[in-house]
XYZ file of C-alpha atoms in Angstrom:
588
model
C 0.000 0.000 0.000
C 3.224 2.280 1.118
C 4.464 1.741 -2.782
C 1.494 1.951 -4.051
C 0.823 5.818 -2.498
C 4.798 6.738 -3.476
C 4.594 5.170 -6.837
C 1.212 7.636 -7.458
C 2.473 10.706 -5.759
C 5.466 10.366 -8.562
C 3.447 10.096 -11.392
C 1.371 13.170 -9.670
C 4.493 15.156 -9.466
C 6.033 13.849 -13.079
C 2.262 14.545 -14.557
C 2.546 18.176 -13.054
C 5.706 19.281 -13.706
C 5.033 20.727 -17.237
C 3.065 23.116 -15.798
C 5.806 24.564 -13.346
C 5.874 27.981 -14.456
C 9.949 28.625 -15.236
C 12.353 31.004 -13.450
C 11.987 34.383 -14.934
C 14.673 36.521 -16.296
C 15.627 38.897 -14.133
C 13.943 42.514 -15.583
C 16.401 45.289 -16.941
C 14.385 48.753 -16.080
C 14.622 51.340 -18.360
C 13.446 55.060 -17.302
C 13.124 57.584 -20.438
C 14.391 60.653 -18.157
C 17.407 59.414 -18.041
C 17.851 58.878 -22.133
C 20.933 61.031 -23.306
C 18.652 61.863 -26.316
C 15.134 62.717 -26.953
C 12.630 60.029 -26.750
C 9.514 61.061 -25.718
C 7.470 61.701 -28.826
C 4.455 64.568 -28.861
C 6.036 67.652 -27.403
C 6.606 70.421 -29.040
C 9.456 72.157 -26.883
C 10.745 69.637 -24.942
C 14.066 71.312 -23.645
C 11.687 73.773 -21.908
C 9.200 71.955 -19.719
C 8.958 72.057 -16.246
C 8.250 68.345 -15.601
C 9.394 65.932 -18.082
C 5.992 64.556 -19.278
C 4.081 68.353 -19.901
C 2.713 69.394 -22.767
C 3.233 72.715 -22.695
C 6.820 74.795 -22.221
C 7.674 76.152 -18.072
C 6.647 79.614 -19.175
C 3.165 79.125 -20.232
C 2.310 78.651 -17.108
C 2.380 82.734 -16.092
C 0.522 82.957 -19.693
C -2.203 80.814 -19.895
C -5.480 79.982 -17.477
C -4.915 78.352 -14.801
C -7.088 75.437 -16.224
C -5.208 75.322 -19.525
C -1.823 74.744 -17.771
C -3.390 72.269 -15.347
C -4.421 70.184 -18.475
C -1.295 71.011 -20.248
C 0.043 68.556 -17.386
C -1.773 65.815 -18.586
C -0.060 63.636 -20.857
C -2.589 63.114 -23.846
C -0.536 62.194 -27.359
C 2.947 61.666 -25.690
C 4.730 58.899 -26.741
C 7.645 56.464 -26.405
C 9.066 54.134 -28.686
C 11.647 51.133 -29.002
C 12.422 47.896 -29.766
C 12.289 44.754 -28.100
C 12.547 40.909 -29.016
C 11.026 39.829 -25.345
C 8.248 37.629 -25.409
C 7.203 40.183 -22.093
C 7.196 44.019 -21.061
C 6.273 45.231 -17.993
C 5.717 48.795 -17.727
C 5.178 50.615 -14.025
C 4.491 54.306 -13.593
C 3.198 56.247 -11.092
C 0.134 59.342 -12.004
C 0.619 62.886 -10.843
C -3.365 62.249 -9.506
C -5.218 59.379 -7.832
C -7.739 60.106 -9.720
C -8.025 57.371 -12.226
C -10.927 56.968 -13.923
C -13.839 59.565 -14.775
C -17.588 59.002 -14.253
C -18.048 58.994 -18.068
C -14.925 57.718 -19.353
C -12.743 54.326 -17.878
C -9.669 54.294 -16.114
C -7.730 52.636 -19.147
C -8.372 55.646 -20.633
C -7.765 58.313 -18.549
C -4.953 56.471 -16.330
C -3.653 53.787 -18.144
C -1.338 52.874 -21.226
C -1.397 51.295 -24.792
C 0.944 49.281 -26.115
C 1.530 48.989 -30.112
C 3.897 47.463 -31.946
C 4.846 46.976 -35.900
C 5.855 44.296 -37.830
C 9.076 43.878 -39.638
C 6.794 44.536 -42.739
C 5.346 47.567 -41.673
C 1.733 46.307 -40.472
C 0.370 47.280 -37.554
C 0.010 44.997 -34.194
C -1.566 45.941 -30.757
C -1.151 44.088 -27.413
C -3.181 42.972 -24.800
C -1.622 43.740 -21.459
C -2.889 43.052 -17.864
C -3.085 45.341 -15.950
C -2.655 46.681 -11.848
C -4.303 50.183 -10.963
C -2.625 51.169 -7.502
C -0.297 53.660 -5.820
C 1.993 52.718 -8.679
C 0.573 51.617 -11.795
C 1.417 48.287 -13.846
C 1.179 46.967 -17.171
C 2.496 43.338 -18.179
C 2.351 42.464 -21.676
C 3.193 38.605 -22.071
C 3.185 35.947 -24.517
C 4.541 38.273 -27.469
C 6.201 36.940 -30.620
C 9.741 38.076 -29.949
C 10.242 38.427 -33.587
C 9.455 38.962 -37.145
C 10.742 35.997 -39.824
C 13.873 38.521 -40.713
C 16.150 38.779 -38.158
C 16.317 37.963 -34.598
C 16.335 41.635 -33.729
C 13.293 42.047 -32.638
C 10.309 44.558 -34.007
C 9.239 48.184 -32.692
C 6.707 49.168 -30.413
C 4.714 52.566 -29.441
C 3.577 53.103 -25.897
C 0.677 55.647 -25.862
C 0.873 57.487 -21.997
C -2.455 58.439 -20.120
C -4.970 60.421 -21.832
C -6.495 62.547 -18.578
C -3.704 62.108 -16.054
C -0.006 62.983 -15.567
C 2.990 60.977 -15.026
C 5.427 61.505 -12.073
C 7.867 58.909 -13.332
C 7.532 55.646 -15.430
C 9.642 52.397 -16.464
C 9.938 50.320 -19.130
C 10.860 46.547 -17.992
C 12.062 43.793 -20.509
C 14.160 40.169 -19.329
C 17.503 40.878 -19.101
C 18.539 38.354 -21.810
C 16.282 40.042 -24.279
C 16.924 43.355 -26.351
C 15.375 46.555 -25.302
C 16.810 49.684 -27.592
C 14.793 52.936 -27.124
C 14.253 55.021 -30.232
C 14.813 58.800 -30.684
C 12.038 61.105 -31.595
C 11.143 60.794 -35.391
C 13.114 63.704 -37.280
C 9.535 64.415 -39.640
C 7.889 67.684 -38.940
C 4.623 67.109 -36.498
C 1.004 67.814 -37.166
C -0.381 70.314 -34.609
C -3.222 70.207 -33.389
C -5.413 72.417 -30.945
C -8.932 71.791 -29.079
C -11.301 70.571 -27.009
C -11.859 67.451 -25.080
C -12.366 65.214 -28.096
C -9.409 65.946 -29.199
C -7.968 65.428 -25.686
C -9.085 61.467 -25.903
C -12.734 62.291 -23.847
C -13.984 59.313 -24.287
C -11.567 56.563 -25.438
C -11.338 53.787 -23.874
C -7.551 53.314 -24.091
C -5.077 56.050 -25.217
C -4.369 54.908 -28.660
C -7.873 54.727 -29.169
C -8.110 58.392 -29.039
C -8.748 59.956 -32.628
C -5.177 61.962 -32.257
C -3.490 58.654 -32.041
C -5.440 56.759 -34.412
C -4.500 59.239 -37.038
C -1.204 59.131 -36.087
C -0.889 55.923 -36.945
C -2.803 56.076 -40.146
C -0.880 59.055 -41.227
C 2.421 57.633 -39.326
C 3.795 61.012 -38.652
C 4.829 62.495 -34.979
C 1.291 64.054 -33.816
C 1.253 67.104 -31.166
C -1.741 66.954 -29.412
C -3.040 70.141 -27.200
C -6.563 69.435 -27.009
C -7.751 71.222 -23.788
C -10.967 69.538 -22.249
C -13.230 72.826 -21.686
C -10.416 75.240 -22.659
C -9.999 74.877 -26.408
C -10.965 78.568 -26.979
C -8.699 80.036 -29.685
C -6.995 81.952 -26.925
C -3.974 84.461 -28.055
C -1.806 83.242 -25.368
C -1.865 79.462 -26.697
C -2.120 80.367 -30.062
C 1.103 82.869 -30.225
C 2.400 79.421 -28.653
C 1.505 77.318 -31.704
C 3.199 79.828 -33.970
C 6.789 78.716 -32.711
C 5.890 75.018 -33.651
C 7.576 74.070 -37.437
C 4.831 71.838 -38.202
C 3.329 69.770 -41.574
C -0.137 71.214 -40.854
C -2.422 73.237 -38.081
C -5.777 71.540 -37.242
C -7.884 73.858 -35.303
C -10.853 72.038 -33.408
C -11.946 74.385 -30.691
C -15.773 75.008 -32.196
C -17.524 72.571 -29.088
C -15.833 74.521 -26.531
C -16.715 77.805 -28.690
C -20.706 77.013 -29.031
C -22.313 79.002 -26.215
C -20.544 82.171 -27.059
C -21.443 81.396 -30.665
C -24.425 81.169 -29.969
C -25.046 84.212 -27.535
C -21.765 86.223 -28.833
C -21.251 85.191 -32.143
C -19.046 88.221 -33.557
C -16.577 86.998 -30.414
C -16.109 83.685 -32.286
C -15.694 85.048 -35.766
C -13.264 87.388 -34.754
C -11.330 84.766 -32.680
C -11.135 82.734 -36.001
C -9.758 85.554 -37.976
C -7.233 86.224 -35.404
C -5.812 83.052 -34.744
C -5.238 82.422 -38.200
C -3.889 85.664 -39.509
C -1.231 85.186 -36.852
C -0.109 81.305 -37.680
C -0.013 82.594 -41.516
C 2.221 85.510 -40.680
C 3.787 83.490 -38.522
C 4.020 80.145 -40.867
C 2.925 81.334 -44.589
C 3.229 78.021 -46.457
C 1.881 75.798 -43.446
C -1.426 74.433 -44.312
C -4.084 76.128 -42.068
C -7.356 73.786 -41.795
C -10.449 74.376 -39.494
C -12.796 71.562 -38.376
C -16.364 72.282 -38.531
C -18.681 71.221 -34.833
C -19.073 67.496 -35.321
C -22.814 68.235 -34.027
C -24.348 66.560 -30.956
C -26.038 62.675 -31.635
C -29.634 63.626 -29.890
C -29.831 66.621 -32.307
C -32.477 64.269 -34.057
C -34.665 65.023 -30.550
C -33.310 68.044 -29.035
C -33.630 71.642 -30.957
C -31.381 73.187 -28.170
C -28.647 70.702 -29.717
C -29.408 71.552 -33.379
C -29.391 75.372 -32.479
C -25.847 75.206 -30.718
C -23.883 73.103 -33.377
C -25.627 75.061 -36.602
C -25.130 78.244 -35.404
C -21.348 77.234 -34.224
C -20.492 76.208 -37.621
C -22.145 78.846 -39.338
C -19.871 80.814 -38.059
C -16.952 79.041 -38.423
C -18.266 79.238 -42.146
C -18.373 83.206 -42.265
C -14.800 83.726 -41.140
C -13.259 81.028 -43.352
C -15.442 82.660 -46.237
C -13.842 86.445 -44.892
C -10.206 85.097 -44.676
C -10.395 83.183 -48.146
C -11.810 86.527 -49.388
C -8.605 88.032 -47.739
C -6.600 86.312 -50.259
C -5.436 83.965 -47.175
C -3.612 80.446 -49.212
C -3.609 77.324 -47.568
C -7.100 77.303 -45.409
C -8.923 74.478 -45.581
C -12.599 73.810 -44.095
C -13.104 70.513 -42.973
C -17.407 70.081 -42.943
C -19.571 68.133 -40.291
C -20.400 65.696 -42.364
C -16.978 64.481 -42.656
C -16.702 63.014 -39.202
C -20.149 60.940 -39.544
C -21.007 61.199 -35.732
C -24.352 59.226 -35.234
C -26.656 57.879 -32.451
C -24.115 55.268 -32.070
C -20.706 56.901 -31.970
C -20.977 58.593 -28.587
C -21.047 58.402 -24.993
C -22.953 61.228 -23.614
C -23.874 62.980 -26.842
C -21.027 64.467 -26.944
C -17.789 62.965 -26.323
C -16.920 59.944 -29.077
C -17.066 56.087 -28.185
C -14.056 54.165 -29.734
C -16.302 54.090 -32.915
C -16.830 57.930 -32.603
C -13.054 58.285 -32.563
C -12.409 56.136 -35.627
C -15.267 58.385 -37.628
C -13.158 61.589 -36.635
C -9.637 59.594 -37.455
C -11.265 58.737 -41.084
C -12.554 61.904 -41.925
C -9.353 63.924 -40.987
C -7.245 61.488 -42.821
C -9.259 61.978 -45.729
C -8.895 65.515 -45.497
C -5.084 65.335 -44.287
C -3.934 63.007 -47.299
C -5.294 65.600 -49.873
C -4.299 69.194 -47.856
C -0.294 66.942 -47.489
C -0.490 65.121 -51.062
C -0.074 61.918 -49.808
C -3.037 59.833 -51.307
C -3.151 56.015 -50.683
C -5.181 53.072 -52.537
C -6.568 49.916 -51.413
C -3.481 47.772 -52.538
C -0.641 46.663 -50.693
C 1.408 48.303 -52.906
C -0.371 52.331 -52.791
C -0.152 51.877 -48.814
C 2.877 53.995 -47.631
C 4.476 51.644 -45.088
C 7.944 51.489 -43.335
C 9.963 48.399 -43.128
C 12.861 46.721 -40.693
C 13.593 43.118 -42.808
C 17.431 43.884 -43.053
C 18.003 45.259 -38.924
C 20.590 42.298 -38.758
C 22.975 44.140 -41.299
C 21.746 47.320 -41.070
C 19.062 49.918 -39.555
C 16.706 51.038 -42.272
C 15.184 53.665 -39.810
C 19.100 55.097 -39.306
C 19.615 55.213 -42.908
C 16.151 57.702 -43.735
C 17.812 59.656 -41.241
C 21.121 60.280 -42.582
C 20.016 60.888 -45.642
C 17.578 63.286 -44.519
C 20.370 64.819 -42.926
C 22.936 64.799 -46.071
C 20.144 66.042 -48.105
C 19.798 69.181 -46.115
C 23.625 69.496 -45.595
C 24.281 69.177 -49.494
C 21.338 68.791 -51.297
C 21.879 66.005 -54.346
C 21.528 66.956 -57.842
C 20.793 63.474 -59.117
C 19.302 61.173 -57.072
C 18.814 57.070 -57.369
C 15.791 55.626 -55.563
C 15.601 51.575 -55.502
C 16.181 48.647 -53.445
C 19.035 46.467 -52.449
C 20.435 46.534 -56.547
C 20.768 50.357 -56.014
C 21.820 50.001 -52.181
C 24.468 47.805 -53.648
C 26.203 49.830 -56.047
C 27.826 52.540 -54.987
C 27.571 56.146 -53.456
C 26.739 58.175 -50.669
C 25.258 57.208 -48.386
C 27.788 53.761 -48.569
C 26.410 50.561 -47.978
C 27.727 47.775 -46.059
C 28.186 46.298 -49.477
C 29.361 47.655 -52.428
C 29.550 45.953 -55.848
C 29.807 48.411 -58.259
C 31.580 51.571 -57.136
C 33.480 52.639 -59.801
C 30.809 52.361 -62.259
C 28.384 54.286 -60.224
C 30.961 57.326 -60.233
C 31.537 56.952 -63.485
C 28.285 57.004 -64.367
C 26.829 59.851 -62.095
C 29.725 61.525 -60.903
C 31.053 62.014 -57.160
C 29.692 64.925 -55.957
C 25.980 65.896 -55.825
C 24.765 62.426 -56.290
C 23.015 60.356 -53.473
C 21.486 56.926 -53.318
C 18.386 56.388 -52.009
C 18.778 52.400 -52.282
C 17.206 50.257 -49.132
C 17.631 47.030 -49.044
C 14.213 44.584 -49.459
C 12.086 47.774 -50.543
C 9.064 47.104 -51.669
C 6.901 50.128 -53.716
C 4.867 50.500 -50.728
C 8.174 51.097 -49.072
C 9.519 54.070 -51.321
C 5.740 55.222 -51.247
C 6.445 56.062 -47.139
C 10.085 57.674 -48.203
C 8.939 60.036 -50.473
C 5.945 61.028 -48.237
C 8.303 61.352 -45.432
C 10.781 63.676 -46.449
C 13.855 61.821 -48.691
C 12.416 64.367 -51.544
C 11.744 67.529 -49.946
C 13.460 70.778 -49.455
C 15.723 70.662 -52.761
C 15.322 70.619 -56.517
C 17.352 67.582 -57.871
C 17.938 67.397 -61.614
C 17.437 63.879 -62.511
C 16.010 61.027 -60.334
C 15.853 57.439 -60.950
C 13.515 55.026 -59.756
C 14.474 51.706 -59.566
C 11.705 49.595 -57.806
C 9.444 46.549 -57.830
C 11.350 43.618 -57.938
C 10.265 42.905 -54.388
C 6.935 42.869 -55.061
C 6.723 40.467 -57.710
C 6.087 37.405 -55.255
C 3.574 39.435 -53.555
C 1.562 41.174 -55.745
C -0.230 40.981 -58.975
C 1.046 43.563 -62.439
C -1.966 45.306 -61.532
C -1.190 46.218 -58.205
C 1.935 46.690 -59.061
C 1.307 49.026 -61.606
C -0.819 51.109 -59.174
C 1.834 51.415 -56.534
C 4.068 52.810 -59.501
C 1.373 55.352 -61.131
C 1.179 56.583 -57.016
C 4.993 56.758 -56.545
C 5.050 59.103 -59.724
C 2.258 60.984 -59.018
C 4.086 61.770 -55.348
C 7.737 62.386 -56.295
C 6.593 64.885 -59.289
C 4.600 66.941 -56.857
C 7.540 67.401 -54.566
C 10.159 67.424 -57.722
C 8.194 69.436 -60.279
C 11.071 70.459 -62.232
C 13.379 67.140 -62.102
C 13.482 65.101 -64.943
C 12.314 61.779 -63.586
C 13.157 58.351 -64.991
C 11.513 55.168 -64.125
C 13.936 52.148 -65.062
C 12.262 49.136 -65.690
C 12.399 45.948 -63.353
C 15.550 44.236 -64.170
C 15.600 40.765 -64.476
C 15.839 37.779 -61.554
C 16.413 34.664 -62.242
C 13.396 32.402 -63.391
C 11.028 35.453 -63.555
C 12.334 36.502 -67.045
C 9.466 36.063 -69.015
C 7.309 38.134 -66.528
C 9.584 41.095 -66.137
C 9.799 41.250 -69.633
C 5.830 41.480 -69.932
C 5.614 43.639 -66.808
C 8.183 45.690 -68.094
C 5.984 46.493 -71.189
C 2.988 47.681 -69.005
C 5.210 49.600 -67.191
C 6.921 51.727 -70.478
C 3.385 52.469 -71.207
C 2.498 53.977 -67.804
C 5.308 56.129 -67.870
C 3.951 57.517 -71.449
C 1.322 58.020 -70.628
C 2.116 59.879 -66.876
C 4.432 61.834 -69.195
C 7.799 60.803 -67.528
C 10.931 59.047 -69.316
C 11.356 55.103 -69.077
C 14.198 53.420 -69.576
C 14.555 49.775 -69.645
C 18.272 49.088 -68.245
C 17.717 45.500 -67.098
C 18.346 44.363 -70.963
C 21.362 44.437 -71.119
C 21.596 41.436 -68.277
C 20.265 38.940 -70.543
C 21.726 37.100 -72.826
C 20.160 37.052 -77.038
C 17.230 34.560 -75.839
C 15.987 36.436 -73.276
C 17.404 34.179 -70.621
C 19.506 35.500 -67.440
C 23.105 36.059 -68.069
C 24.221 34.435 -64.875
C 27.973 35.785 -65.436
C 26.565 39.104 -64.557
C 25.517 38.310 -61.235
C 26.081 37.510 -58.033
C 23.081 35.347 -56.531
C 20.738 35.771 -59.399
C 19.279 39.073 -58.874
C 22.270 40.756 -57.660
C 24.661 42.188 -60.434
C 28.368 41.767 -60.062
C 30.759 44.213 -60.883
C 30.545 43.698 -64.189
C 27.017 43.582 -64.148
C 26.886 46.867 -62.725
C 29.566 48.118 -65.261
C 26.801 47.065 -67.995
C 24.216 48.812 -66.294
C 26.268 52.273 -66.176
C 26.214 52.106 -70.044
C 22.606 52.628 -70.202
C 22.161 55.357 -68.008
C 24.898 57.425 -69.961
C-alpha cells in the first residue's frame, strides 16, 4: 500500500511538472528621463518643460489659465518608442493624480497605457496587457512573438501614456537576456493640433484609441496633441504658442468649446477665427491652415437646443473662413460636419466619441489630411505607404532615412537614385555595407551631388512612405531614378503593381516638379524573365502616358534569348561588378 501511495504521488508530481511555471529573467528597467537623447514623442518644446511629461513649455504657465496649464500637465498624445525581441514588457508608472478613472470615461483611458507594436513589414500589431491600478501603476504584456521571420532583432513598439492624467515617473521593464533599444524622436515635422476634449481622448477607452493617435498611426507622422478639455478657446496666449511650432499642418478644433458664445456672442467667435489664423499665416505662410467644422451633438435628431448650438457654431466658423479666403489667405482648408459621420451610435454622452466615434473623426481627418499633405493612398498593398525593418541584422533602415535626410539638407543632391538592395548595392553616398559596383556608379553619375536612395528589401509601398516622409523635400534635384518593384513580384499581382508605380510618380513629381524623372524598368531575376519582360511592357506604357521618361536598363543582363546572363551576377538578382559596369552604359 506504502508503494502503491509513493509510486502515485510520482506520477502526480512527473504529470505536473510541465506546468511549473519557469524562473523568470531577471527585468532590466529602463526610465526615459534618463535617455541622453530625446525620446519622448508629442512635445513640441521639450528642452523647456517644467516636468518631463508636460505638454506645454515652463513659461506658459504665467501665460495661460490656470485650467489650460493644469491640463497642459496631462499627458494626452505623448509617446515612447523602441524595440524589443522579449516575449514580455512590464511597464510601471506612477500618475501625478489618484484620480483614475472619470464618471463617463474608464480608467484605461484616462490612467492607463497602450501598447503597439509593428511588424518587420510595416503592419500594424496591438497588445493585450494586464493590468494593476494602484499607488503605482502596472502593465504586463506577455506571450509576445519576440520576432518577425527577418532577423532575430526584434520589431518596434509605441507606448501611448495616459490620456487625462499625468505621469510623475515611469519604467519600461524587458528580461535581461532580451533586447530593449529605445528610439529617438522621429526627425519628420509634427502635425499640430489644438482643441477641445475630443481631441484630448474624452472618451476613449484606451489612449491609442483616441482619434489623435489613431490618425497618427494612419498618417504615421509624430502628432502634437493640445486638445484642452473645456479650454480649447482660440486663446492668443496658446495660439502665439503654436506659432513657434515648425509643423506639416495646423488643425484647429476648438468650435464645441466655442458654441455658447457662438451662440449668444457670435461676432466673439468670428473674430477669434480671424485672429488666430492671420497670426499662424504671418507666422508660418506656407503651413497648411485647416479648421474643423462642430461634429454636431447625436440627440440633435430630438433636441432643438442641440441643433441650435452646433448650426449656429459652424455657421460661423463658415463666415470667417469665407472672410479670410476673401482676404486672399492660401492654404485654409474647411473641414465640414459631415466628414466626421457622428451618429446615435458613436458617442457616450452625446457628446464625447465612443471608440467608434473616434475612428469616424480619425477617417474623416485622414481623408482631409492626405489631400491638404499630397499623400493619397489606394486599397493595394502596394499604394499603402508603409515602413519596413527586414534587413536590422545588417543594417538599420530607420538610421539610414535619417542620414540621408540629414545629407540632403547638408548638401542637397543633384541626381538622385531611388531603388532597393540593386541600387543600395552599387555605390555612393550614403555607402552601404556592401558595395559591388563603385566605380561604375561614379563613373556614371559623378562624385559629388549624387546620393542613393537604395534600401535594401524595398518594396513600392516602401519608397511610397520615403517620399511622403521627407527623402524628396526641401531641394530641386535634376534627374532622379527610380528603380523599384522587384520585391513585389512574389507578392503582388502587375496590376497592383502598376498602381503602386502610377502613385509613386504621381508623389515624387509633386515634390520634384522640375526634375526630370526616370523610371527604369524591373531588371531581371532569375526564373522570372518572361514576366519582367511582360511587366516591363505595361510599365513603359504607364510612364507615357504619366508623361515621364522610361528606360529599360535590365536588358542588357540577358543574354540574345531572353534568358539571365548568370555571369553578370552575383546570386541571381544581384549584379556583379561587371554587371553593374553594364548597367552604367545605359544610363549614360
Amino acid at each position: 500500500m506504502k508503494n502503491w501511495i509513493q509510486s502515485t504521488f510520482t506520477l502526480l508530481v512527473l504529470s505536473l511538472s510541465p506546468f511549473v511555471a519557469p524562473a523568470q529573467d531577471t527585468l532590466r528597467w529602463w526610465n526615459p528621463v534618463q535617455s541622453t537623447f530625446p525620446v519622448l514623442e508629442g512635445q513640441a518644446w521639450p528642452q523647456e518643460v517644467k516636468a518631463y511629461f508636460d505638454r506645454l513649455p515652463a513659461r506658459a504657465e504665467a501665460e495661460v489659465r490656470k485650467p489650460v496649464w493644469d491640463l497642459s500637465t496631462q499627458s494626452a498624445g505623448l509617446m515612447l518608442r523602441f524595440r524589443s525581441n522579449a516575449s514580455q514588457i512590464k511597464v510601471r508608472y506612477v500618475t501625478t493624480t489618484s484620480r483614475q478613472g472619470l464618471p463617463h470615461m474608464p480608467a484605461t483611458g484616462v490612467s492607463g497605457l497602450d501598447l503597439y507594436a509593428i511588424s518587420s513589414d510595416g503592419d500594424w500589431r496591438w497588445c493585450a496587457g494586464k493590468y494593476a491600478f494602484a499607488d503605482t501603476i502596472e502593465y504586463t504584456f506577455r506571450n509576445l512573438e519576440p520576432t518577425d521571420t527577418y532577423h532575430p532583432l526584434g520589431r518596434e513598439y509605441r507606448l501611448y501614456l495616459p490620456l487625462y492624467n499625468g505621469v510623475k515617473w515611469l519604467e519600461i521593464g524587458t528580461p535581461e537576456s532580451t533586447l530593449f533599444t529605445p528610439l529617438p524622436v522621429r526627425p519628420d515635422q509634427p502635425v499640430v493640433v489644438y482643441g477641445t476634449s475630443i481631441m484630448q481622448g474624452a472618451c476613449a477607452s484606451r489612449p491609442g484609441l483616441a482619434w489623435t493617435a489613431i490618425l497618427g498611426r494612419k498618417l504615421d507622422h509624430p502628432l502634437i496633441n493640445l486638445g484642452f478639455s473645456g479650454n480649447g478657446r482660440l486663446e492668443k496666449e496658446v495660439y502665439t504658442l503654436l506659432g513657434e511650432i515648425e509643423t506639416k499642418a495646423y488643425v484647429l478644433d476648438c468650435l464645441p468649446n466655442l458654441t455658447p458664445m457662438a451662440d449668444t456672442f457670435p461676432q466673439k467667435v468670428h473674430n477669434r477665427v480671424l485672429e488666430t489664423v492671420r497670426y499662424l499665416r504671418q507666422k508660418r505662410p506656407t503651413t497648411p491652415i485647416v479648421l474643423a467644422e462642430h461634429a454636431g451633438y447625436t440627440d440633435e435628431a430630438l433636441n432643438a437646443t442641440s441643433r441650435r448650438l452646433s448650426v449656429n457654431a459652424n455657421k460661423v466658423l463658415q463666415a470667417a473662413f469665407a472672410q479670410l479666403r476673401a482676404e486672399g489667405v492660401q492654404g485654409l482648408y474647411l473641414i465640414p460636419k459631415v466628414a466626421f459621420g457622428q451618429d446615435i451610435e458613436t458617442m457616450v454622452d452625446g457628446t464625447h466619441p465612443n471608440d467608434l466615434g473616434m475612428m469616424r473623426y480619425a477617417e474623416g481627418y485622414e481623408k482631409y489630411l492626405r489631400d491638404i499633405l499630397h499623400e493619397p493612398i489606394g486599397t493595394f498593398s502596394t499604394t499603402q505607404p508603409r515602413p519596413q525593418l527586414r534587413e536590422l541584422a545588417r543594417y538599420d533602415w530607420e538610421e539610414r532615412h535619417r542620414q540621408i535626410l540629414t545629407l540632403n539638407q547638408q548638401d542637397p543632391p543633384q541626381v538622385v537614385l531611388i531603388g532597393n538592395s540593386i541600387t543600395h548595392f552599387w555605390g555612393g553616398e550614403p555607402r552601404a555595407h556592401t558595395r559591388r559596383g563603385a566605380d561604375s556608379f561614379e563613373s556614371t553619375f559623378g562624385r559629388t551631388g549624387v546620393r542613393n536612395l537604395g534600401y535594401g528589401w524595398d518594396r513600392l509601398e516602401n519608397v511610397l512612405w520615403r517620399v511622403y516622409h521627407g527623402e524628396l523635400d526641401g531641394y530641386a534635384a535634376r534627374q532622379i531614378y527610380v528603380m523599384i518593384g522587384t520585391n513585389n513580384l512574389h507578392l503582388n499581382s502587375d496590376e497592383e503593381i502598376l498602381a503602386g508605380w502610377r502613385l509613386l510618380i504621381e508623389g515624387i513629381r509633386q515634390r520634384q516638379p522640375t526634375s526630370t524623372l526616370t523610371m527604369v524598368g524591373i531588371y531581371p531575376r532569375r526564373q522570372e524573365e518572361k514576366r519582367v519582360r511582360e511587366l516591363n511592357t505595361k510599365l513603359a506604357q504607364l510612364a507615357q502616358q504619366t508623361g515621364v521618361k522610361y528606360l529599360d536598363a535590365g536588358k542588357v543582363l540577358l543574354k540574345p534569348d531572353g534568358s539571365l546572363d548568370e555571369s553578370l551576377f552575383s546570386d541571381g538578382l544581384h549584379p556583379n561588378e561587371e554587371g553593374y559596369r553594364q548597367l552604367g552604359k545605359m544610363f549614360k
